[in-house]
CSV table of C-alpha atoms in Angstrom, one decimal:
chain,number,residue,atom,x,y,z
Z,942,UNK,CA,0.0,0.0,0.0
Z,943,UNK,CA,2.9,2.4,0.8
Z,944,UNK,CA,4.4,1.6,-2.6
Z,945,UNK,CA,1.2,2.4,-4.4
Z,946,UNK,CA,0.6,5.7,-2.5
Z,947,UNK,CA,4.2,6.9,-2.9
Z,948,UNK,CA,4.0,6.3,-6.7
Z,949,UNK,CA,0.6,8.0,-7.0
Z,950,UNK,CA,1.2,11.0,-4.8
Z,951,UNK,CA,5.0,11.6,-4.7
Z,952,UNK,CA,6.3,10.9,-8.2
Z,953,UNK,CA,7.1,14.0,-10.2
Z,954,UNK,CA,5.6,12.7,-13.5
Z,955,UNK,CA,2.4,11.3,-11.9
Z,956,UNK,CA,-1.0,12.9,-12.1
Z,957,UNK,CA,-2.4,13.4,-8.6
Z,958,UNK,CA,-5.6,11.3,-8.1
Z,959,UNK,CA,-8.8,13.2,-7.2
Z,960,UNK,CA,-9.1,11.0,-4.0
Z,961,UNK,CA,-7.2,12.3,-1.0
Z,962,UNK,CA,-4.3,10.1,0.1
Z,963,UNK,CA,-5.6,9.4,3.6
Z,964,UNK,CA,-9.0,8.3,2.1
Z,965,UNK,CA,-7.3,6.0,-0.4
Z,966,UNK,CA,-5.1,4.5,2.3
Z,967,UNK,CA,-8.1,3.8,4.4
Z,968,UNK,CA,-9.9,2.1,1.5
Z,969,UNK,CA,-7.0,-0.1,0.7
Z,970,UNK,CA,-6.6,-1.1,4.3
Z,971,UNK,CA,-10.2,-2.0,4.5
Z,972,UNK,CA,-9.9,-4.2,1.4
Z,973,UNK,CA,-6.8,-6.0,2.6
Z,974,UNK,CA,-5.7,-6.1,6.3
Z,975,UNK,CA,-9.1,-5.5,7.8
Z,976,UNK,CA,-11.0,-8.3,6.0
Z,977,UNK,CA,-12.8,-10.6,8.5
Z,978,UNK,CA,-13.9,-14.2,7.9
Z,979,UNK,CA,-15.0,-17.2,9.8
Z,980,UNK,CA,-13.6,-20.8,9.7
Z,981,UNK,CA,-14.7,-23.7,11.8
Z,982,UNK,CA,-16.8,-21.5,14.0
Z,983,UNK,CA,-13.9,-19.1,14.8
Z,984,UNK,CA,-13.7,-15.5,13.5
Z,985,UNK,CA,-10.4,-14.3,12.0
Z,986,UNK,CA,-9.0,-11.1,10.6
Z,987,UNK,CA,-6.6,-10.8,7.7
Z,988,UNK,CA,-3.4,-9.2,9.1
Z,989,UNK,CA,-1.0,-9.7,6.1
Z,990,UNK,CA,-1.3,-10.3,2.4
Z,991,UNK,CA,-4.5,-10.3,0.5
Z,992,UNK,CA,-7.4,-12.7,0.8
Z,993,UNK,CA,-7.7,-15.4,-1.8
Z,994,UNK,CA,-10.1,-14.5,-4.6
Z,995,UNK,CA,-9.8,-10.8,-4.0
Z,996,UNK,CA,-9.6,-8.7,-7.2
Z,997,UNK,CA,-6.8,-6.7,-5.6
Z,998,UNK,CA,-4.6,-9.8,-5.3
Z,999,UNK,CA,-3.0,-10.0,-8.8
Z,1000,UNK,CA,-2.7,-6.2,-9.0
Z,1001,UNK,CA,-0.9,-5.7,-5.7
Z,1002,UNK,CA,1.3,-8.8,-6.3
Z,1003,UNK,CA,2.3,-7.4,-9.7
Z,1004,UNK,CA,3.1,-3.9,-8.2
Z,1005,UNK,CA,5.0,-5.4,-5.3
Z,1006,UNK,CA,7.2,-7.7,-7.4
Z,1007,UNK,CA,7.8,-4.9,-9.9
Z,1008,UNK,CA,9.0,-2.7,-7.0
Z,1009,UNK,CA,11.4,-5.4,-5.9
Z,1010,UNK,CA,12.7,-5.8,-9.4
Z,1011,UNK,CA,13.6,-2.1,-9.5
Z,1012,UNK,CA,16.2,-2.8,-6.8
Z,1013,UNK,CA,18.2,-4.9,-9.2
Z,1014,UNK,CA,21.2,-3.4,-11.2
Z,1015,UNK,CA,21.3,-3.9,-14.9
Z,1016,UNK,CA,24.5,-5.9,-14.5
Z,1017,UNK,CA,22.6,-8.4,-12.3
Z,1018,UNK,CA,19.9,-9.1,-14.9
Z,1019,UNK,CA,20.0,-12.4,-17.0
Z,1020,UNK,CA,20.2,-12.6,-20.7
Z,1021,UNK,CA,16.4,-12.7,-20.8
Z,1022,UNK,CA,13.9,-12.0,-18.1
Z,1023,UNK,CA,10.1,-12.1,-18.6
Z,1024,UNK,CA,7.6,-12.1,-15.8
Z,1025,UNK,CA,3.8,-12.6,-15.6
Z,1026,UNK,CA,2.6,-11.5,-12.1
Z,1027,UNK,CA,4.8,-13.8,-10.0
Z,1028,UNK,CA,6.0,-16.4,-12.6
Z,1029,UNK,CA,9.2,-15.6,-14.4
Z,1030,UNK,CA,11.1,-17.1,-17.4
Z,1031,UNK,CA,14.8,-16.4,-17.6
Z,1032,UNK,CA,17.8,-17.4,-19.6
Z,1033,UNK,CA,21.3,-17.4,-18.2
Z,1034,UNK,CA,24.8,-18.2,-19.5
Z,1035,UNK,CA,25.4,-20.9,-16.8
Z,1036,UNK,CA,23.7,-22.8,-14.0
Z,1037,UNK,CA,25.9,-21.0,-11.5
Z,1038,UNK,CA,24.8,-17.6,-12.6
Z,1039,UNK,CA,21.2,-18.6,-12.4
Z,1040,UNK,CA,21.6,-19.8,-8.9
Z,1041,UNK,CA,23.2,-16.6,-7.8
Z,1042,UNK,CA,20.4,-14.6,-9.4
Z,1043,UNK,CA,17.9,-16.8,-7.7
Z,1044,UNK,CA,19.5,-16.1,-4.3
Z,1045,UNK,CA,19.5,-12.4,-5.1
Z,1046,UNK,CA,15.8,-12.4,-5.9
Z,1047,UNK,CA,14.9,-14.0,-2.6
Z,1048,UNK,CA,17.0,-11.5,-0.7
Z,1049,UNK,CA,15.1,-8.5,-2.0
Z,1050,UNK,CA,12.3,-8.7,0.5
Z,1051,UNK,CA,11.5,-11.0,3.4
Z,1052,UNK,CA,8.0,-11.5,2.0
Z,1053,UNK,CA,9.3,-12.6,-1.4
Z,1054,UNK,CA,10.0,-16.3,-1.8
Z,1055,UNK,CA,10.7,-17.7,-5.3
Z,1056,UNK,CA,11.1,-21.3,-6.2
Z,1057,UNK,CA,13.2,-22.4,-9.2
Z,1058,UNK,CA,12.6,-25.0,-11.9
Z,1059,UNK,CA,15.4,-25.8,-14.3
Z,1060,UNK,CA,15.2,-27.3,-17.8
Z,1061,UNK,CA,15.3,-31.1,-17.9
Z,1062,UNK,CA,16.6,-32.7,-21.1
Z,1063,UNK,CA,16.2,-29.4,-22.9
Z,1064,UNK,CA,12.5,-28.9,-21.9
Z,1065,UNK,CA,11.0,-26.4,-19.5
Z,1066,UNK,CA,7.3,-25.7,-18.9
Z,1067,UNK,CA,6.2,-22.1,-18.3
Z,1068,UNK,CA,2.5,-21.4,-17.7
Z,1069,UNK,CA,0.7,-23.6,-20.3
Z,1070,UNK,CA,3.6,-23.6,-22.7
Z,1071,UNK,CA,6.2,-26.3,-23.0
Z,1072,UNK,CA,9.5,-24.9,-24.4
Z,1073,UNK,CA,12.0,-27.2,-26.0
Z,1074,UNK,CA,15.5,-26.3,-27.2
Z,1075,UNK,CA,16.0,-27.6,-30.7
Z,1076,UNK,CA,18.8,-26.7,-33.1
Z,1077,UNK,CA,19.5,-23.4,-31.3
Z,1078,UNK,CA,15.9,-22.3,-31.3
Z,1079,UNK,CA,12.8,-22.7,-29.1
Z,1080,UNK,CA,10.1,-25.1,-30.1
Z,1081,UNK,CA,6.7,-24.4,-28.4
Z,1082,UNK,CA,4.1,-27.0,-27.5
Z,1083,UNK,CA,1.1,-27.1,-25.1
Z,1084,UNK,CA,1.9,-28.1,-21.5
Z,1085,UNK,CA,-0.6,-30.1,-19.4
Z,1086,UNK,CA,0.0,-31.1,-15.8
Z,1087,UNK,CA,0.4,-34.8,-15.0
Z,1088,UNK,CA,-3.0,-34.6,-13.2
Z,1089,UNK,CA,-4.8,-33.5,-16.4
Z,1090,UNK,CA,-7.7,-35.9,-17.0
Z,1091,UNK,CA,-9.0,-34.6,-20.3
Z,1092,UNK,CA,-12.4,-33.7,-18.8
Z,1093,UNK,CA,-14.1,-30.7,-20.4
Z,1094,UNK,CA,-17.8,-29.6,-20.8
Z,1095,UNK,CA,-19.4,-32.7,-22.2
Z,1096,UNK,CA,-21.6,-32.6,-25.3
Z,1097,UNK,CA,-24.6,-34.0,-23.6
Z,1098,UNK,CA,-24.5,-31.7,-20.6
Z,1099,UNK,CA,-27.3,-29.3,-19.9
Z,1100,UNK,CA,-25.6,-26.2,-21.3
Z,1101,UNK,CA,-26.1,-23.9,-24.4
Z,1102,UNK,CA,-24.7,-25.3,-27.6
Z,1103,UNK,CA,-22.9,-22.0,-28.1
Z,1104,UNK,CA,-20.9,-22.6,-25.0
Z,1105,UNK,CA,-19.7,-26.0,-26.4
Z,1106,UNK,CA,-18.9,-24.5,-29.8
Z,1107,UNK,CA,-17.0,-21.7,-28.0
Z,1108,UNK,CA,-14.9,-24.3,-26.1
Z,1109,UNK,CA,-13.9,-25.9,-29.4
Z,1110,UNK,CA,-13.0,-22.6,-30.9
Z,1111,UNK,CA,-11.1,-21.3,-27.8
Z,1112,UNK,CA,-8.9,-24.3,-27.3
Z,1113,UNK,CA,-8.2,-24.5,-31.0
Z,1114,UNK,CA,-7.3,-20.8,-31.1
Z,1115,UNK,CA,-5.0,-21.3,-28.2
Z,1116,UNK,CA,-3.2,-24.1,-29.9
Z,1117,UNK,CA,-2.8,-22.1,-33.1
Z,1118,UNK,CA,-1.3,-19.2,-31.2
Z,1119,UNK,CA,1.0,-21.1,-28.9
Z,1120,UNK,CA,2.3,-24.1,-30.8
Z,1121,UNK,CA,5.2,-24.0,-33.3
Z,1122,UNK,CA,4.4,-25.3,-36.8
Z,1123,UNK,CA,6.3,-28.5,-36.0
Z,1124,UNK,CA,4.1,-29.4,-32.9
Z,1125,UNK,CA,0.8,-27.9,-34.0
Z,1126,UNK,CA,-0.5,-31.0,-35.9
Z,1127,UNK,CA,0.2,-33.2,-32.9
Z,1128,UNK,CA,-1.7,-30.8,-30.6
Z,1129,UNK,CA,-4.7,-30.7,-33.0
Z,1130,UNK,CA,-4.9,-34.5,-33.0
Z,1131,UNK,CA,-4.7,-34.5,-29.2
Z,1132,UNK,CA,-7.6,-32.0,-29.0
Z,1133,UNK,CA,-9.7,-34.0,-31.5
Z,1134,UNK,CA,-9.3,-37.2,-29.4
Z,1135,UNK,CA,-10.1,-35.3,-26.2
Z,1136,UNK,CA,-13.3,-33.8,-27.6
Z,1137,UNK,CA,-14.5,-37.1,-29.1
Z,1138,UNK,CA,-14.0,-38.7,-25.6
Z,1139,UNK,CA,-16.2,-36.0,-24.2
Z,1140,UNK,CA,-19.0,-36.9,-26.6
Z,1141,UNK,CA,-18.6,-34.2,-29.3
Z,1142,UNK,CA,-19.7,-35.3,-32.8
Z,1143,UNK,CA,-16.7,-36.2,-35.0
Z,1144,UNK,CA,-17.9,-34.1,-37.9
Z,1145,UNK,CA,-18.2,-31.0,-35.6
Z,1146,UNK,CA,-14.8,-31.6,-34.1
Z,1147,UNK,CA,-13.2,-31.9,-37.6
Z,1148,UNK,CA,-14.9,-28.7,-38.7
Z,1149,UNK,CA,-13.7,-26.5,-35.8
Z,1150,UNK,CA,-10.5,-28.2,-34.5
Z,1151,UNK,CA,-8.2,-27.4,-37.5
Z,1152,UNK,CA,-4.7,-26.1,-38.2
Z,1153,UNK,CA,-5.2,-22.5,-39.3
Z,1154,UNK,CA,-2.6,-20.2,-37.9
Z,1155,UNK,CA,-2.9,-17.6,-40.7
Z,1156,UNK,CA,-6.6,-17.2,-40.4
Z,1157,UNK,CA,-6.3,-17.0,-36.6
Z,1158,UNK,CA,-3.8,-14.1,-37.0
Z,1159,UNK,CA,-6.3,-12.3,-39.2
Z,1160,UNK,CA,-9.2,-12.8,-36.8
Z,1161,UNK,CA,-7.1,-11.5,-33.9
Z,1162,UNK,CA,-5.9,-8.4,-35.8
Z,1163,UNK,CA,-8.9,-7.4,-37.9
Z,1164,UNK,CA,-10.5,-4.0,-37.2
Z,1165,UNK,CA,-13.6,-3.8,-35.1
Z,1166,UNK,CA,-16.9,-3.3,-37.0
Z,1167,UNK,CA,-18.9,-0.1,-37.0
Z,1168,UNK,CA,-21.8,-1.6,-35.1
Z,1169,UNK,CA,-22.2,-1.4,-31.3
Z,1170,UNK,CA,-22.4,-4.7,-29.4
Z,1171,UNK,CA,-25.3,-5.0,-26.9
Z,1172,UNK,CA,-25.2,-7.9,-24.5
Z,1173,UNK,CA,-28.4,-9.5,-23.2
Z,1174,UNK,CA,-28.4,-12.1,-20.4
Z,1175,UNK,CA,-31.0,-14.9,-20.6
Z,1176,UNK,CA,-31.4,-18.0,-18.3
Z,1177,UNK,CA,-30.7,-21.3,-20.1
Z,1178,UNK,CA,-33.8,-23.6,-19.9
Z,1179,UNK,CA,-33.1,-25.7,-23.0
Z,1180,UNK,CA,-34.1,-25.2,-26.7
Z,1181,UNK,CA,-36.7,-22.7,-25.8
Z,1182,UNK,CA,-33.9,-20.3,-24.8
Z,1183,UNK,CA,-32.2,-20.7,-28.2
Z,1184,UNK,CA,-35.4,-20.1,-30.0
Z,1185,UNK,CA,-36.1,-17.0,-28.0
Z,1186,UNK,CA,-32.6,-15.7,-28.6
Z,1187,UNK,CA,-33.0,-16.0,-32.3
Z,1188,UNK,CA,-36.2,-13.9,-32.1
Z,1189,UNK,CA,-34.5,-11.3,-30.0
Z,1190,UNK,CA,-31.6,-10.9,-32.3
Z,1191,UNK,CA,-33.8,-10.6,-35.3
Z,1192,UNK,CA,-36.1,-8.0,-33.7
Z,1193,UNK,CA,-33.2,-5.9,-32.4
Z,1194,UNK,CA,-31.3,-6.0,-35.7
Z,1195,UNK,CA,-34.4,-4.9,-37.7
Z,1196,UNK,CA,-35.2,-2.1,-35.3
Z,1197,UNK,CA,-31.7,-0.9,-34.6
Z,1198,UNK,CA,-29.3,-1.6,-37.6
Z,1199,UNK,CA,-26.3,0.0,-35.8
Z,1200,UNK,CA,-26.5,-2.5,-32.9
Z,1201,UNK,CA,-25.2,-6.1,-32.8
Z,1202,UNK,CA,-27.2,-8.1,-30.2
Z,1203,UNK,CA,-25.2,-10.7,-28.4
Z,1204,UNK,CA,-27.1,-13.1,-26.1
Z,1205,UNK,CA,-25.3,-14.6,-23.1
Z,1206,UNK,CA,-26.9,-17.6,-21.5
Z,1207,UNK,CA,-26.6,-18.2,-17.7
Z,1208,UNK,CA,-27.1,-21.5,-15.9
Z,1209,UNK,CA,-27.7,-22.2,-12.2
Z,1210,UNK,CA,-25.0,-23.9,-10.2
Z,1211,UNK,CA,-25.5,-27.7,-9.7
Z,1212,UNK,CA,-24.7,-27.4,-6.0
Z,1213,UNK,CA,-25.6,-24.3,-4.0
Z,1214,UNK,CA,-23.6,-25.2,-0.9
Z,1215,UNK,CA,-22.0,-22.4,1.0
Z,1216,UNK,CA,-18.2,-21.9,0.6
Z,1217,UNK,CA,-17.9,-20.2,4.0
Z,1218,UNK,CA,-19.1,-20.9,7.5
Z,1219,UNK,CA,-22.6,-19.7,8.2
Z,1220,UNK,CA,-22.5,-16.9,10.8
Z,1221,UNK,CA,-24.9,-17.8,13.7
Z,1222,UNK,CA,-28.0,-15.6,14.0
Z,1223,UNK,CA,-26.9,-14.3,17.4
Z,1224,UNK,CA,-23.5,-13.2,16.1
Z,1225,UNK,CA,-25.0,-11.0,13.4
Z,1226,UNK,CA,-25.3,-7.2,13.6
Z,1227,UNK,CA,-27.5,-4.6,11.9
Z,1228,UNK,CA,-30.6,-6.9,12.2
Z,1229,UNK,CA,-34.3,-6.7,12.9
Z,1230,UNK,CA,-35.3,-9.3,15.5
Z,1231,UNK,CA,-38.2,-10.7,17.4
Z,1232,UNK,CA,-37.4,-11.8,20.9
Z,1233,UNK,CA,-39.7,-13.8,23.2
Z,1234,UNK,CA,-38.8,-13.6,26.9
Z,1235,UNK,CA,-39.3,-16.4,29.5
Z,1236,UNK,CA,-42.2,-14.3,30.9
Z,1237,UNK,CA,-44.1,-14.5,27.6
Z,1238,UNK,CA,-43.5,-11.0,26.5
Z,1239,UNK,CA,-42.5,-10.4,22.9
Z,1240,UNK,CA,-40.3,-7.6,21.7
Z,1241,UNK,CA,-39.5,-6.5,18.1
Z,1242,UNK,CA,-36.5,-4.3,17.7
Z,1243,UNK,CA,-33.7,-3.1,15.5
Z,1244,UNK,CA,-30.1,-3.0,16.5
Z,1245,UNK,CA,-26.7,-2.2,14.9
Z,1246,UNK,CA,-24.7,-4.1,17.6
Z,1247,UNK,CA,-24.2,-7.8,17.9
Z,1248,UNK,CA,-27.6,-9.5,18.5
Z,1249,UNK,CA,-26.4,-11.6,21.4
Z,1250,UNK,CA,-25.3,-8.4,23.3
Z,1251,UNK,CA,-28.6,-6.7,22.6
Z,1252,UNK,CA,-30.6,-9.6,23.9
Z,1253,UNK,CA,-28.6,-9.5,27.2
Z,1254,UNK,CA,-29.6,-5.8,27.6
Z,1255,UNK,CA,-33.3,-6.8,27.7
Z,1256,UNK,CA,-32.7,-8.5,31.0
Z,1257,UNK,CA,-32.8,-6.2,34.1
Z,1258,UNK,CA,-29.7,-6.2,36.2
Z,1259,UNK,CA,-31.5,-7.6,39.2
Z,1260,UNK,CA,-32.7,-10.5,37.2
Z,1261,UNK,CA,-29.4,-11.5,35.7
Z,1262,UNK,CA,-29.5,-15.3,35.4
Z,1263,UNK,CA,-29.2,-17.9,32.6
Z,1264,UNK,CA,-31.3,-16.5,29.8
Z,1265,UNK,CA,-34.2,-18.8,28.7
Z,1266,UNK,CA,-35.5,-16.5,25.9
Z,1267,UNK,CA,-36.0,-17.9,22.4
Z,1268,UNK,CA,-34.9,-16.2,19.3
Z,1269,UNK,CA,-37.7,-16.7,16.8
Z,1270,UNK,CA,-36.4,-14.8,13.8
Z,1271,UNK,CA,-33.4,-12.7,12.8
Z,1272,UNK,CA,-32.7,-11.3,9.4
Z,1273,UNK,CA,-30.6,-8.6,7.8
Z,1274,UNK,CA,-32.2,-5.2,7.5
Z,1275,UNK,CA,-32.4,-4.7,3.8
């Protein structure tokens, strides 16, 4: 957070944000070190780092590692140094030089801990790319972890056909972009076998899963059209959704020629289980509650404090004893 604020408010060539520095600092602290969560019935507070799943995680990690990299001298850098967030790919003259640089990286900050993976038989995976040294050049192929099972969205699953076609196109596009010409045919054959095992029709697989690097380059670099895309979200309930989507596209296109309607289907989760511990009703705050005392009296109230503490306050001091009241309903005040 200090790194971000120093760069935003103290660099000579930086444009000052409209948000005051103390306000931005407070907001960043709220989103990082003051995040509270429950696990196994116990409340915790994040005191270091960023919570998993936070949108700030990749951004702050990238800024922090970049700040540490600025401490390196040009003479200490390897022949090639490329980084994606916290994954780096480097080329050195020798193994000894790489080990010294690895030690230097881990000494830049106590919170920074890199692990190293060296090439094995001229091969080294980086992200989803497998790099091979061949005749003084790099040959690129797709990399899959040993735990890869080949399971993708099955053809007979209850999902829009457009999603399945999109899966065919996206994985084929990735292969055309990443693989070298010498490894592309093998990757296309692997994709075809994987999709057939997942139940996709062979004629459909052969149609979309093809070697077409030149066409892919054109598609990725062609200029955008003059029409404006408009996205419409619809629930997926089967073929009726597809029929309705066709009607919507046709109607919008006829009425608004400058608009390109794009329908996005959504599906419900198969399991709606909670990913976090459920907070007990008596531990919630900012609630409207109904409390029935042991004497039979009923009270409806609203409180911003913890409900368990508010319930205790209903009992007179002279009658302090184990509370037998019953909580009949507690819900957030919306």
